[in-house]
XYZ file of C-alpha atoms in Angstrom:
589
model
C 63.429 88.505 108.450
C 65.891 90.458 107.299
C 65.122 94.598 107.189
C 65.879 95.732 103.413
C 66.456 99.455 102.049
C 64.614 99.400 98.038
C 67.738 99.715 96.468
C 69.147 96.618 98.626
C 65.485 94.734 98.445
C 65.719 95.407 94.409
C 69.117 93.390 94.336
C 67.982 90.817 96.603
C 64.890 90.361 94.182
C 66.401 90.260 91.007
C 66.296 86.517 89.521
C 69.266 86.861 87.277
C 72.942 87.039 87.302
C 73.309 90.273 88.719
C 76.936 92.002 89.319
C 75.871 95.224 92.116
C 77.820 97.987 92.820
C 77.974 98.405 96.314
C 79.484 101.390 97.701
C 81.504 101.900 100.860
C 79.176 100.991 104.326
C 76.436 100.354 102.212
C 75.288 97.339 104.255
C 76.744 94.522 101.059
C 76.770 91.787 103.474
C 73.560 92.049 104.608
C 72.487 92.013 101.432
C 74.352 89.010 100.267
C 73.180 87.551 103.482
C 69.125 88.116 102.536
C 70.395 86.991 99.316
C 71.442 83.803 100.523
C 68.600 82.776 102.645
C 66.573 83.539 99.981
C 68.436 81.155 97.556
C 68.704 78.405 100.437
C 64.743 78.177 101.081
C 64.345 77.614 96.664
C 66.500 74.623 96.860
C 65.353 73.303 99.943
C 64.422 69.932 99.507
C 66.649 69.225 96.297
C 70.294 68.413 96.019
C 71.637 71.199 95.304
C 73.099 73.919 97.561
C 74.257 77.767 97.764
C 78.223 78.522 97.626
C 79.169 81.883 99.291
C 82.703 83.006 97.961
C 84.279 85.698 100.523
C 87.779 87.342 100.429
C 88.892 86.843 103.572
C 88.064 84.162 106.791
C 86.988 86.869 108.878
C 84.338 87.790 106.235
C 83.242 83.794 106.317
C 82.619 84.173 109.992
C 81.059 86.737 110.118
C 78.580 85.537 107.477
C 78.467 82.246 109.156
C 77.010 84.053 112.474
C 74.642 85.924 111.100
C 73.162 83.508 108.924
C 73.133 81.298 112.084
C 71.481 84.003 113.635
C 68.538 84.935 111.348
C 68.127 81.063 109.556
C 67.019 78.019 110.333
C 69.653 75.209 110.653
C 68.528 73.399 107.829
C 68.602 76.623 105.719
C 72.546 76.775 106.728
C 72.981 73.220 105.317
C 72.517 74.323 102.515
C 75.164 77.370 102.128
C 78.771 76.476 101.894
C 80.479 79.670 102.934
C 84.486 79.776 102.090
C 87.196 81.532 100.865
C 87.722 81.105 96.888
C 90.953 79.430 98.396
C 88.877 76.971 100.645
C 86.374 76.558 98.262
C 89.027 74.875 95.428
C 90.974 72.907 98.519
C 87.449 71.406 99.653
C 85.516 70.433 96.038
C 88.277 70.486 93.658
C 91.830 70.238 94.713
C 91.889 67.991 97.637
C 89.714 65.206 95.985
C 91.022 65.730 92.693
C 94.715 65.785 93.103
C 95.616 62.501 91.832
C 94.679 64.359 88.356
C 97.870 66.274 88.751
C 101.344 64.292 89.268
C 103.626 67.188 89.996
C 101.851 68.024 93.344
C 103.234 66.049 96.574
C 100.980 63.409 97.990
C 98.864 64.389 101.095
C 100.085 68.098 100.436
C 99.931 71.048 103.295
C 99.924 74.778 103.022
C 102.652 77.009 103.068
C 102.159 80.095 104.501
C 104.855 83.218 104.673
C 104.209 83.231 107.836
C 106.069 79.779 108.643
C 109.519 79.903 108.995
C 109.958 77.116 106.421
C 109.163 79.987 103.661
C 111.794 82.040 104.977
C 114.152 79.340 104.688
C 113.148 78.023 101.248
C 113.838 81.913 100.363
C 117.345 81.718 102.038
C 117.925 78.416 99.989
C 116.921 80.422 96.602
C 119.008 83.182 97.177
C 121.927 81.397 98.553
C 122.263 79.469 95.460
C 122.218 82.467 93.066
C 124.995 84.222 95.397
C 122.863 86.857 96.463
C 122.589 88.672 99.852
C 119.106 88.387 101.294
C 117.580 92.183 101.822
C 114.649 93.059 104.368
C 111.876 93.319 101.760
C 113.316 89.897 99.876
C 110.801 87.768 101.795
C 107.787 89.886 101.113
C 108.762 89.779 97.277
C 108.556 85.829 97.039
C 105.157 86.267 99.349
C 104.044 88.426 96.493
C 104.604 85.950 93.129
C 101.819 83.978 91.928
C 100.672 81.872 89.238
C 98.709 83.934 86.470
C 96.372 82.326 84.100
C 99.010 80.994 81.881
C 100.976 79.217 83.954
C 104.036 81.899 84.447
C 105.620 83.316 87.569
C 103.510 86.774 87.857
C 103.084 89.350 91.193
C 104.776 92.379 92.066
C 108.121 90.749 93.547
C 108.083 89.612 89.667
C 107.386 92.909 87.967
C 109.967 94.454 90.136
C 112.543 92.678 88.975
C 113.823 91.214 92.445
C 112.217 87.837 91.964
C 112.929 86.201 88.207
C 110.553 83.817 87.078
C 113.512 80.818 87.247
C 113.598 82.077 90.960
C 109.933 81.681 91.261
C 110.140 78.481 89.643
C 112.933 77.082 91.992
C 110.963 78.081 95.269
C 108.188 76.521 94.191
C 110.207 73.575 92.932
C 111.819 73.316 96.497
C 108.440 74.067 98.141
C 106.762 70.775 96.257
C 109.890 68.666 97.345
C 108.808 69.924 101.214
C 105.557 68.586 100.830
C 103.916 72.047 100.376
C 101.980 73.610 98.196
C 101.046 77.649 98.136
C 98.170 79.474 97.658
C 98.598 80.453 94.105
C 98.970 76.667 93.428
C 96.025 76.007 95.031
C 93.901 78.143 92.517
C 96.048 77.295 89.554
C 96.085 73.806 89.542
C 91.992 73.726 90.941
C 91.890 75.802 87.355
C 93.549 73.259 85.021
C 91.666 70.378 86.861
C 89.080 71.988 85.589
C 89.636 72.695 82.278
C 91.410 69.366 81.398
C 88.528 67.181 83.072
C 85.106 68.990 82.001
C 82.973 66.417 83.967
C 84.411 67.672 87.507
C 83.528 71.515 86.309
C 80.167 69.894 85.424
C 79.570 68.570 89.002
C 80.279 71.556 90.734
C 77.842 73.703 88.474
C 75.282 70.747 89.159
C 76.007 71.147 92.813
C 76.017 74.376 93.386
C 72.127 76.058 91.777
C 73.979 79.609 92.671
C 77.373 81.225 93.548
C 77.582 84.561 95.164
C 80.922 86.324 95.370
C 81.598 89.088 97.702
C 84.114 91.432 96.919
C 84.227 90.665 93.314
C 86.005 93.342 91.979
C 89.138 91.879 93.257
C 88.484 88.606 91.735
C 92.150 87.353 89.746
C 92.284 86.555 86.311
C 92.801 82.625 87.698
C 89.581 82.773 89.814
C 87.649 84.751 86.827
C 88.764 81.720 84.656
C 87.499 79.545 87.447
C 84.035 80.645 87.449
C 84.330 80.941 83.804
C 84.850 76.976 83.564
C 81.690 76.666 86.261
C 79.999 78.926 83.791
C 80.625 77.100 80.819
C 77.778 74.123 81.934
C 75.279 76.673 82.269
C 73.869 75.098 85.536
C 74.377 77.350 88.227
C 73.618 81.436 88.437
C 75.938 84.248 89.596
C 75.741 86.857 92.312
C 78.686 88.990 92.297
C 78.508 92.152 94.418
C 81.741 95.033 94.562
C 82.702 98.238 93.820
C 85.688 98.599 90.689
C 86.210 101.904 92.877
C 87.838 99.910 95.423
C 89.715 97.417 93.249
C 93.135 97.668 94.673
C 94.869 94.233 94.548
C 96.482 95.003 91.397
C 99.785 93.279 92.654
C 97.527 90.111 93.371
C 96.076 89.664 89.161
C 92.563 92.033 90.070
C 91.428 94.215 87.423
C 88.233 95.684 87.306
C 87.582 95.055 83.748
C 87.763 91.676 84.499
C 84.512 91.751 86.307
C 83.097 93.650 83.558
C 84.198 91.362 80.805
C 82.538 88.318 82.949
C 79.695 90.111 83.638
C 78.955 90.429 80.070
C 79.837 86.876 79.284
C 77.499 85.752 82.049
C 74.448 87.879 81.013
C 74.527 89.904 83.931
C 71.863 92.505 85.641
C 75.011 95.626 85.974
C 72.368 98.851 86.203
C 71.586 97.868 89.934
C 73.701 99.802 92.933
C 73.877 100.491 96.715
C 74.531 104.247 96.806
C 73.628 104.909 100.368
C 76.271 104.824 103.274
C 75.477 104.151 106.719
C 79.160 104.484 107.955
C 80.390 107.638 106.454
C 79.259 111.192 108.124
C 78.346 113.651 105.224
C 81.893 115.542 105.901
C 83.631 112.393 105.034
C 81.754 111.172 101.637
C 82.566 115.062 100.579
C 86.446 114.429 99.094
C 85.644 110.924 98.475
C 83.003 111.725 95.896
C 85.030 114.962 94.862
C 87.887 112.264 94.214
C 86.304 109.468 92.635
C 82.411 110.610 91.496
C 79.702 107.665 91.010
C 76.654 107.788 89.466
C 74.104 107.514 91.336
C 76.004 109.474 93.353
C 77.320 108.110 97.099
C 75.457 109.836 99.812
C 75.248 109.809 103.649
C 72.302 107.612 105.425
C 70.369 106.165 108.697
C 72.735 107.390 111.791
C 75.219 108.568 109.454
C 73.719 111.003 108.004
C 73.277 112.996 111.319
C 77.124 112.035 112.390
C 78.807 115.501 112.759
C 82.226 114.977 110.945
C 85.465 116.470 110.408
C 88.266 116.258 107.838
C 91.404 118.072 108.168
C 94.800 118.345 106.304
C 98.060 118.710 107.399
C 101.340 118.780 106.407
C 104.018 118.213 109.066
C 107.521 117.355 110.178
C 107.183 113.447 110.350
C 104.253 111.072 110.905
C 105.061 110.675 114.350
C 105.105 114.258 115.094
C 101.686 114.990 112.719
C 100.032 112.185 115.002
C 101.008 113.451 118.407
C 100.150 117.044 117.550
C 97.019 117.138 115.361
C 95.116 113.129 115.702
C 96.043 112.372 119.550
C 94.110 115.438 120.337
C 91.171 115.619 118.028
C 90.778 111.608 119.666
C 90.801 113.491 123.391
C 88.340 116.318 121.857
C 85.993 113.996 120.719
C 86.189 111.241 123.447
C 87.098 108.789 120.654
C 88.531 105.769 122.837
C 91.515 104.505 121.198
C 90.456 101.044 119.835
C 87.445 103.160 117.751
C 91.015 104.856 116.087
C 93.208 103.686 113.552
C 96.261 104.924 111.395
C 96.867 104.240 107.999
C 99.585 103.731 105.945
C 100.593 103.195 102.442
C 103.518 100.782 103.488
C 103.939 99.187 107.239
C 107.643 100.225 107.428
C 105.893 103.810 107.786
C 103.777 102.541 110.405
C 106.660 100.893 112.297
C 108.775 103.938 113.402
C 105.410 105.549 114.487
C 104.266 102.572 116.433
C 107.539 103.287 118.620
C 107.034 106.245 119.193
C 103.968 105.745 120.353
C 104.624 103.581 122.334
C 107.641 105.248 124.390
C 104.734 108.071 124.992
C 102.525 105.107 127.062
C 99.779 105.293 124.248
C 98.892 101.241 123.676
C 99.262 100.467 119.696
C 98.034 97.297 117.412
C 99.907 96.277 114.086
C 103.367 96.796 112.641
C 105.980 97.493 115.349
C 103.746 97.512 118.272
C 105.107 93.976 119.246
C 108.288 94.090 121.372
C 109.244 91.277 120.017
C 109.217 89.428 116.882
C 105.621 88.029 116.003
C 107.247 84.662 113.709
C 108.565 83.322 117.562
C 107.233 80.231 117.941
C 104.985 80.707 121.220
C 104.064 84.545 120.549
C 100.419 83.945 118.653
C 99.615 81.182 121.281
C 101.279 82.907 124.050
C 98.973 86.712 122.826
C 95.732 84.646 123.001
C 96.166 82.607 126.300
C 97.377 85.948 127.822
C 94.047 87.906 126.680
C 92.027 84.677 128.170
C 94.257 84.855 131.387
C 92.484 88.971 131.822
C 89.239 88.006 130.779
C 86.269 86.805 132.885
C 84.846 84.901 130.098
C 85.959 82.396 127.085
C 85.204 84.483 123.804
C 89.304 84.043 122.908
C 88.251 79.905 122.761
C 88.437 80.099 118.832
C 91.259 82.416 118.634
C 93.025 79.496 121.023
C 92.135 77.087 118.557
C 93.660 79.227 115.539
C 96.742 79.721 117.114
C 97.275 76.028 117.873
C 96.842 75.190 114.504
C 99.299 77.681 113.258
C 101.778 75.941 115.500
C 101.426 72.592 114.755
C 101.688 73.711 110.984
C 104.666 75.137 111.873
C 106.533 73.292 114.054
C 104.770 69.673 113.157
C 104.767 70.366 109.342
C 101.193 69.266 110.134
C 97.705 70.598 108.736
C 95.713 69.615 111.289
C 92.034 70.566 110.539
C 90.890 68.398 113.471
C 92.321 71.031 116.085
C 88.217 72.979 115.191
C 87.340 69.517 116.091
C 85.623 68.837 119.287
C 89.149 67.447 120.682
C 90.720 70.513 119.750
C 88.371 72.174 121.860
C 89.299 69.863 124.759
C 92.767 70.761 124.532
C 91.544 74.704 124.250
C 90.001 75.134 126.962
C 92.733 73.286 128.804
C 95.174 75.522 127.910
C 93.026 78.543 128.963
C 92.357 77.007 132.514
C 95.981 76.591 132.796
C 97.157 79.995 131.657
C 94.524 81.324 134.301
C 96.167 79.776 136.821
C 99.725 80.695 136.118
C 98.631 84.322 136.144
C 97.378 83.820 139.311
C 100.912 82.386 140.523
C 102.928 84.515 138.101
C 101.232 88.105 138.232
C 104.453 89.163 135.779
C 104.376 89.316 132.314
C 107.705 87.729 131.747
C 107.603 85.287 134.906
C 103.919 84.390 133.206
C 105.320 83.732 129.704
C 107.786 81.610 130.955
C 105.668 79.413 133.199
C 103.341 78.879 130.465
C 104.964 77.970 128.540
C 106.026 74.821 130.303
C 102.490 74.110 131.299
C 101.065 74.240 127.601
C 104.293 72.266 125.767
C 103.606 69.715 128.533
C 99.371 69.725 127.481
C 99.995 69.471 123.689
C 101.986 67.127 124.082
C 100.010 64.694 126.496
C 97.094 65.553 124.016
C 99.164 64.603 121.118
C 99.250 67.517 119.105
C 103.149 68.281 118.816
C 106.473 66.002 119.772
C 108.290 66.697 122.937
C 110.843 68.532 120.519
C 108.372 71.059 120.100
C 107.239 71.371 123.554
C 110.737 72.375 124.266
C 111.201 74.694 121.346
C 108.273 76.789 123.058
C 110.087 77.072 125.925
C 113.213 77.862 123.516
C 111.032 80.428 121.601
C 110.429 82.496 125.104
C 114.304 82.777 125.509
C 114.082 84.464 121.860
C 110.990 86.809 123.312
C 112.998 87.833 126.033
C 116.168 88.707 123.693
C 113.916 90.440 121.746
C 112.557 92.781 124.040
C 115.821 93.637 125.771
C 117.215 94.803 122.463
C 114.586 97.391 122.355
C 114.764 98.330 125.631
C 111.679 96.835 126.586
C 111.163 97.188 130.848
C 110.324 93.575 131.597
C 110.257 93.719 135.064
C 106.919 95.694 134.660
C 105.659 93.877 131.764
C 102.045 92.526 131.925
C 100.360 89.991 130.961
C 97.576 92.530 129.457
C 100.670 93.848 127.564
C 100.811 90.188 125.789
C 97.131 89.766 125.465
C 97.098 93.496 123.807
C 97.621 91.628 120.334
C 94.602 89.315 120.793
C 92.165 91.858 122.314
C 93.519 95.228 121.392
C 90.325 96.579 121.767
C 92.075 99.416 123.871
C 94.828 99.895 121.271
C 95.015 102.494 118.198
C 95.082 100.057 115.187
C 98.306 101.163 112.573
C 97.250 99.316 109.674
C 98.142 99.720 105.737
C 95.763 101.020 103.427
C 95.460 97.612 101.738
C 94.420 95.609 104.752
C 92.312 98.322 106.238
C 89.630 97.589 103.509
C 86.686 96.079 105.215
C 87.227 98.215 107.704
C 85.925 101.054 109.871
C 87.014 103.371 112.727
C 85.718 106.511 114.204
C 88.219 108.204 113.769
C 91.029 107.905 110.835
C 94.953 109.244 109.630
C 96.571 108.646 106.810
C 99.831 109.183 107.021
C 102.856 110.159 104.455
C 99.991 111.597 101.899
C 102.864 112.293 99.881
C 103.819 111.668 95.985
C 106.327 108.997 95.727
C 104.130 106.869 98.347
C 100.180 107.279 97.067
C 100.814 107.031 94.187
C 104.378 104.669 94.313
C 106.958 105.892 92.769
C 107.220 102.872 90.859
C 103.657 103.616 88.837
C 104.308 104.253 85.124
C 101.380 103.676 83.461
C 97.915 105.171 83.786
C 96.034 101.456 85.650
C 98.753 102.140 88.124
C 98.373 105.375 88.787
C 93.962 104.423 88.795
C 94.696 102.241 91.394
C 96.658 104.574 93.724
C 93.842 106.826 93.561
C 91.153 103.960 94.604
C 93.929 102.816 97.256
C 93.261 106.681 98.512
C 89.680 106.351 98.304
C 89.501 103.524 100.316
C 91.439 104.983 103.015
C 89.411 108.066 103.193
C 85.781 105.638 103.789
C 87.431 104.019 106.410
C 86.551 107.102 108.590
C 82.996 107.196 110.123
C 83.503 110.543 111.454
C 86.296 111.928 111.393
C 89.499 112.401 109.095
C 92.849 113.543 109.508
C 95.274 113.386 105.844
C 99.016 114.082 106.904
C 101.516 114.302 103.922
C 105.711 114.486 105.623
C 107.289 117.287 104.511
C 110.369 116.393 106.338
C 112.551 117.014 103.080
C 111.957 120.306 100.764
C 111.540 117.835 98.243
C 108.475 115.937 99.858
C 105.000 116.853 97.684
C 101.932 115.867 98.818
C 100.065 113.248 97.011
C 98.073 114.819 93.489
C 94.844 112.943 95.308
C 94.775 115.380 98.122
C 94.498 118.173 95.659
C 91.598 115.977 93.705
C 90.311 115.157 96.718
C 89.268 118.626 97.487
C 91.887 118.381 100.882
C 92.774 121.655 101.877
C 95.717 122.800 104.143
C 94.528 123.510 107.489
């Protein structure tokens, strides 16, 4: 049984389509969670089943173990919990693909990750005679397919990308073998709409789909559920907050979830106004930024958190963080890993994360690696290296994750059977093995080396990669190494824990931008270069733009449980700070 405040238990009890409000730390996913078992025990004993939609994998985890937790195993039968991405792959894509002759046959993801999207970038710019820049790569990551069909995204509205470029990488991506994840939703959408009767199925299927973090739901997936809609067969559960809609560059609007919502029927009068992260200190500017009615407030253990929020502006991030965060951290007795720093943009987190790091203070994200997280070995090498310290075997299905990503990459290979209970096998194989070498090899380097001779030689007798690959690990330390001597990196006294850091940086200061620290929540928060130009961009022209910017602030400042520290640089005369300090109700300190 799951404990429910009335404002969560009247959501939970509504029988409707219902789209909630949910503001930050106001306990969403337990709610979707009671929501879910709920929905499970009506169609127990019929066909049809429960679909959970979540943004992220992390989010379907961590719904998966607590459902585990508090239901029965028949009751989780009946949930199928997935990304909006896995969802379409699973039920519509990967059975229905024959429907759609342009993709390639037996298709596998492309990530930007994989160093097969860096090259098919290369290829595109190379053939229009242009010079590949730093940020090139993260423009292609950011195009998409929009609802029409046409090359969309911010690398698109910024004029670096042009939608024949788009249309060429995508062209050279098919001819690969590979698809993206924009294709994945666009194509799941015209299946859809071209062949009613598989739309019909799924709404047949599924008696109910709840979607977490609906407000940044894309015009393709709103068309999606739009199609499921259409059969009037299943019901809707769709919990946000438009207040924290900031995936603008990605197709989310909030009045897209409004306009659905109002196709759909839906219940929109219901909200979760309490917090149980923020202390009372904290919700202050956030509420004086961004009011909501019923108005956010402060509850449970919260609500007795003594907070702090301070403003600052200083010479440089670096220096603002050594002189006014490092210390309220010692102050409070915040350990480290209950601290994070947030950016609008992680080339402002990288020069920080150095600097950091020269002072002995351990960092996670952006720059903290001293070498360059694409090298082949580096994921696999991070997670065996956290197993190697630990006494136990909780890094078994972070093992597992990082051999996939390395068969997709070096294989070309989407090997789903690697969560399979072979792929376990060869897990915990690896993890006895990387144990040992750290007894033999006590050195960081001498460890990484060693390694990663032992595990090319286990994937390979386990037939997960090519003996190619097994020596391209070993190849891909060489590249480690020339990595960290370029930035001076002492590797005579590097650790082991140094490479395990990235798996389990539970001991680390997180530096994180404000877009991927949503979901979030530290003791303890910065935001750093507060300035105009940054939050807002100064790209934003039009008022949705700047709306967003002041949400992307908003989120930032609920990341902090207790306590907040805003830094805007004031390094040149011409530096403001942002307008949402001023609206936030910040005042110099």
């Amino acid at each position: 049984m799951i404990s429910l405040t009335p404002e969560q238990k009247r959501a939970v009890e509504h029988d409707g389509n219902i789209i909630l409000s949910a503001c930050p730390g106001s306990g969403k996913t337990r709610v979707i969670i009671a929501k879910l078992l709920q929905l499970a025990e009506q169609v127990e004993g019929s066909p049809r089943s429960i679909a959970c939609i979540t943004y992220t994998n992390a989010a379907v985890d961590e719904i998966e173990e607590r459902v585990k937790q508090v239901g029965s195993n028949t009751l989780f039968e009946r949930c199928e919990i997935a990304t909006i991405h896995a969802f379409c792959l699973r039920f519509i894509l990967r059975p229905y693909c024959w429907l759609v002759p342009e993709l390639p046959s037996k298709f596998k993801i492309l990530t930007n990750e994989m160093s097969l999207f860096g090259h098919l970038v290369q290829t595109v710019e190379d053939e229009i005679g242009r010079r590949i820049q730093p940020r090139t790569v993260d423009d292609y990551a950011s195009i998409r397919i929009d609802v029409n069909g046409e090359p969309a995204g911010a690398g698109i509205d910024g004029g670096i990308v042009s939608a024949a470029n788009a249309i060429r990488f995508w062209e050279l991506m098919r001819y690969r073998g590979f698809i993206d994840f924009s294709m994945i939703l666009y194509h799941s959408l015209q299946i859809l709409q071209n062949h009613p009767y598989i739309a019909q199925g799924l709404s047949s299927r599924f008696a109910w789909l709840l979607v977490d973090e609906f407000q940044d739901t894309t015009d393709v997936q709103v068309a999606i559920l739009r199609e499921l809609n259409q059969h009037s067969q299943c019901s809707f559960f769709l919990v946000g907050d438009e207040n924290q809609s900031i995936n603008g560059f990605a197709g989310a609007r909030p009045d897209l979830g409004h306009n659905f919502a109002i196709d759909i029927q839906a219940e929109e009068n219901l909200a979760l106004s309490h917090n149980f992260r923020c202390a009372p200190q904290v919700i202050q500017p956030a509420e004086t930024l961004i009011p909501r009615h019923p108005p956010m407030q402060s509850a449970g253990e919260a609500e007795n958190y003594t907070g702090s929020v301070v403003y600052h502006q200083v010479a440089s991030a670096a220096e603002g963080i050594m002189r006014c965060f490092l210390p309220l951290l010692e102050e409070h007795q915040i350990p480290l890993g209950r601290a994070a720093i947030l950016a609008p943009w992680w080339l402002h987190l990288v020069p920080v994360a150095r600097h950091l790091r020269n002072h002995g203070i351990p960092v996670f994200g952006p720059g903290a690696r001293p070498y360059q997280r694409k090298r082949l070995y580096a994921s696999l090498a991070e997670q065996l290296g956290a197993s190697a310290e630990s006494d136990d075997f909780m890094h078994l299905l972070g093992v597992e994750k990082a051999i996939f990503r390395l068969v997709s990459e070096a294989m070309g290979q989407t090997r789903f059977d690697v969560f399979s209970y072979a792929g376990r096998c060869t897990a915990l194989k690896l993890v006895y093995a990387a144990k040992q070498t750290a007894d033999q090899y006590p050195n960081g380097m001498d460890w990484l080396e060693a390694s990663a001779d032992i595990v090319g030689q286990i994937l390979s007798k386990d037939e997960w990669i090519d003996a190619t690959t097994a020596q391209m690990l070993k190849n891909s330390v060489q590249e480690m190494w020339s990595d960290m001597t370029a930035r001076n990196i002492d590797i005579e006294n590097l650790q082991i824990s140094d490479l395990g850091l990235f798996a389990n940086p539970e001991n680390a200061i997180k530096l994180i931008t404000l877009h991927h620290s949503k979901g979030r929540e530290f003791d303890a928060v910065a935001i750093i270069h507060a300035n105009d130009g940054h939050i807002p961009h100064f790209t934003a022209r039009n008022q949705a733009q700047f709306d967003e910017a002041r949400r992307l602030f908003y989120v930032g400042i609920t990341r902090a449980k207790k306590h907040l520290v805003v830094l805007s640089d004031q390094s040149d005369p011409r530096n403001k700070p942002s307008p949402y300090v001023a609206q936030s109700g910040l005042k110099r300190g």
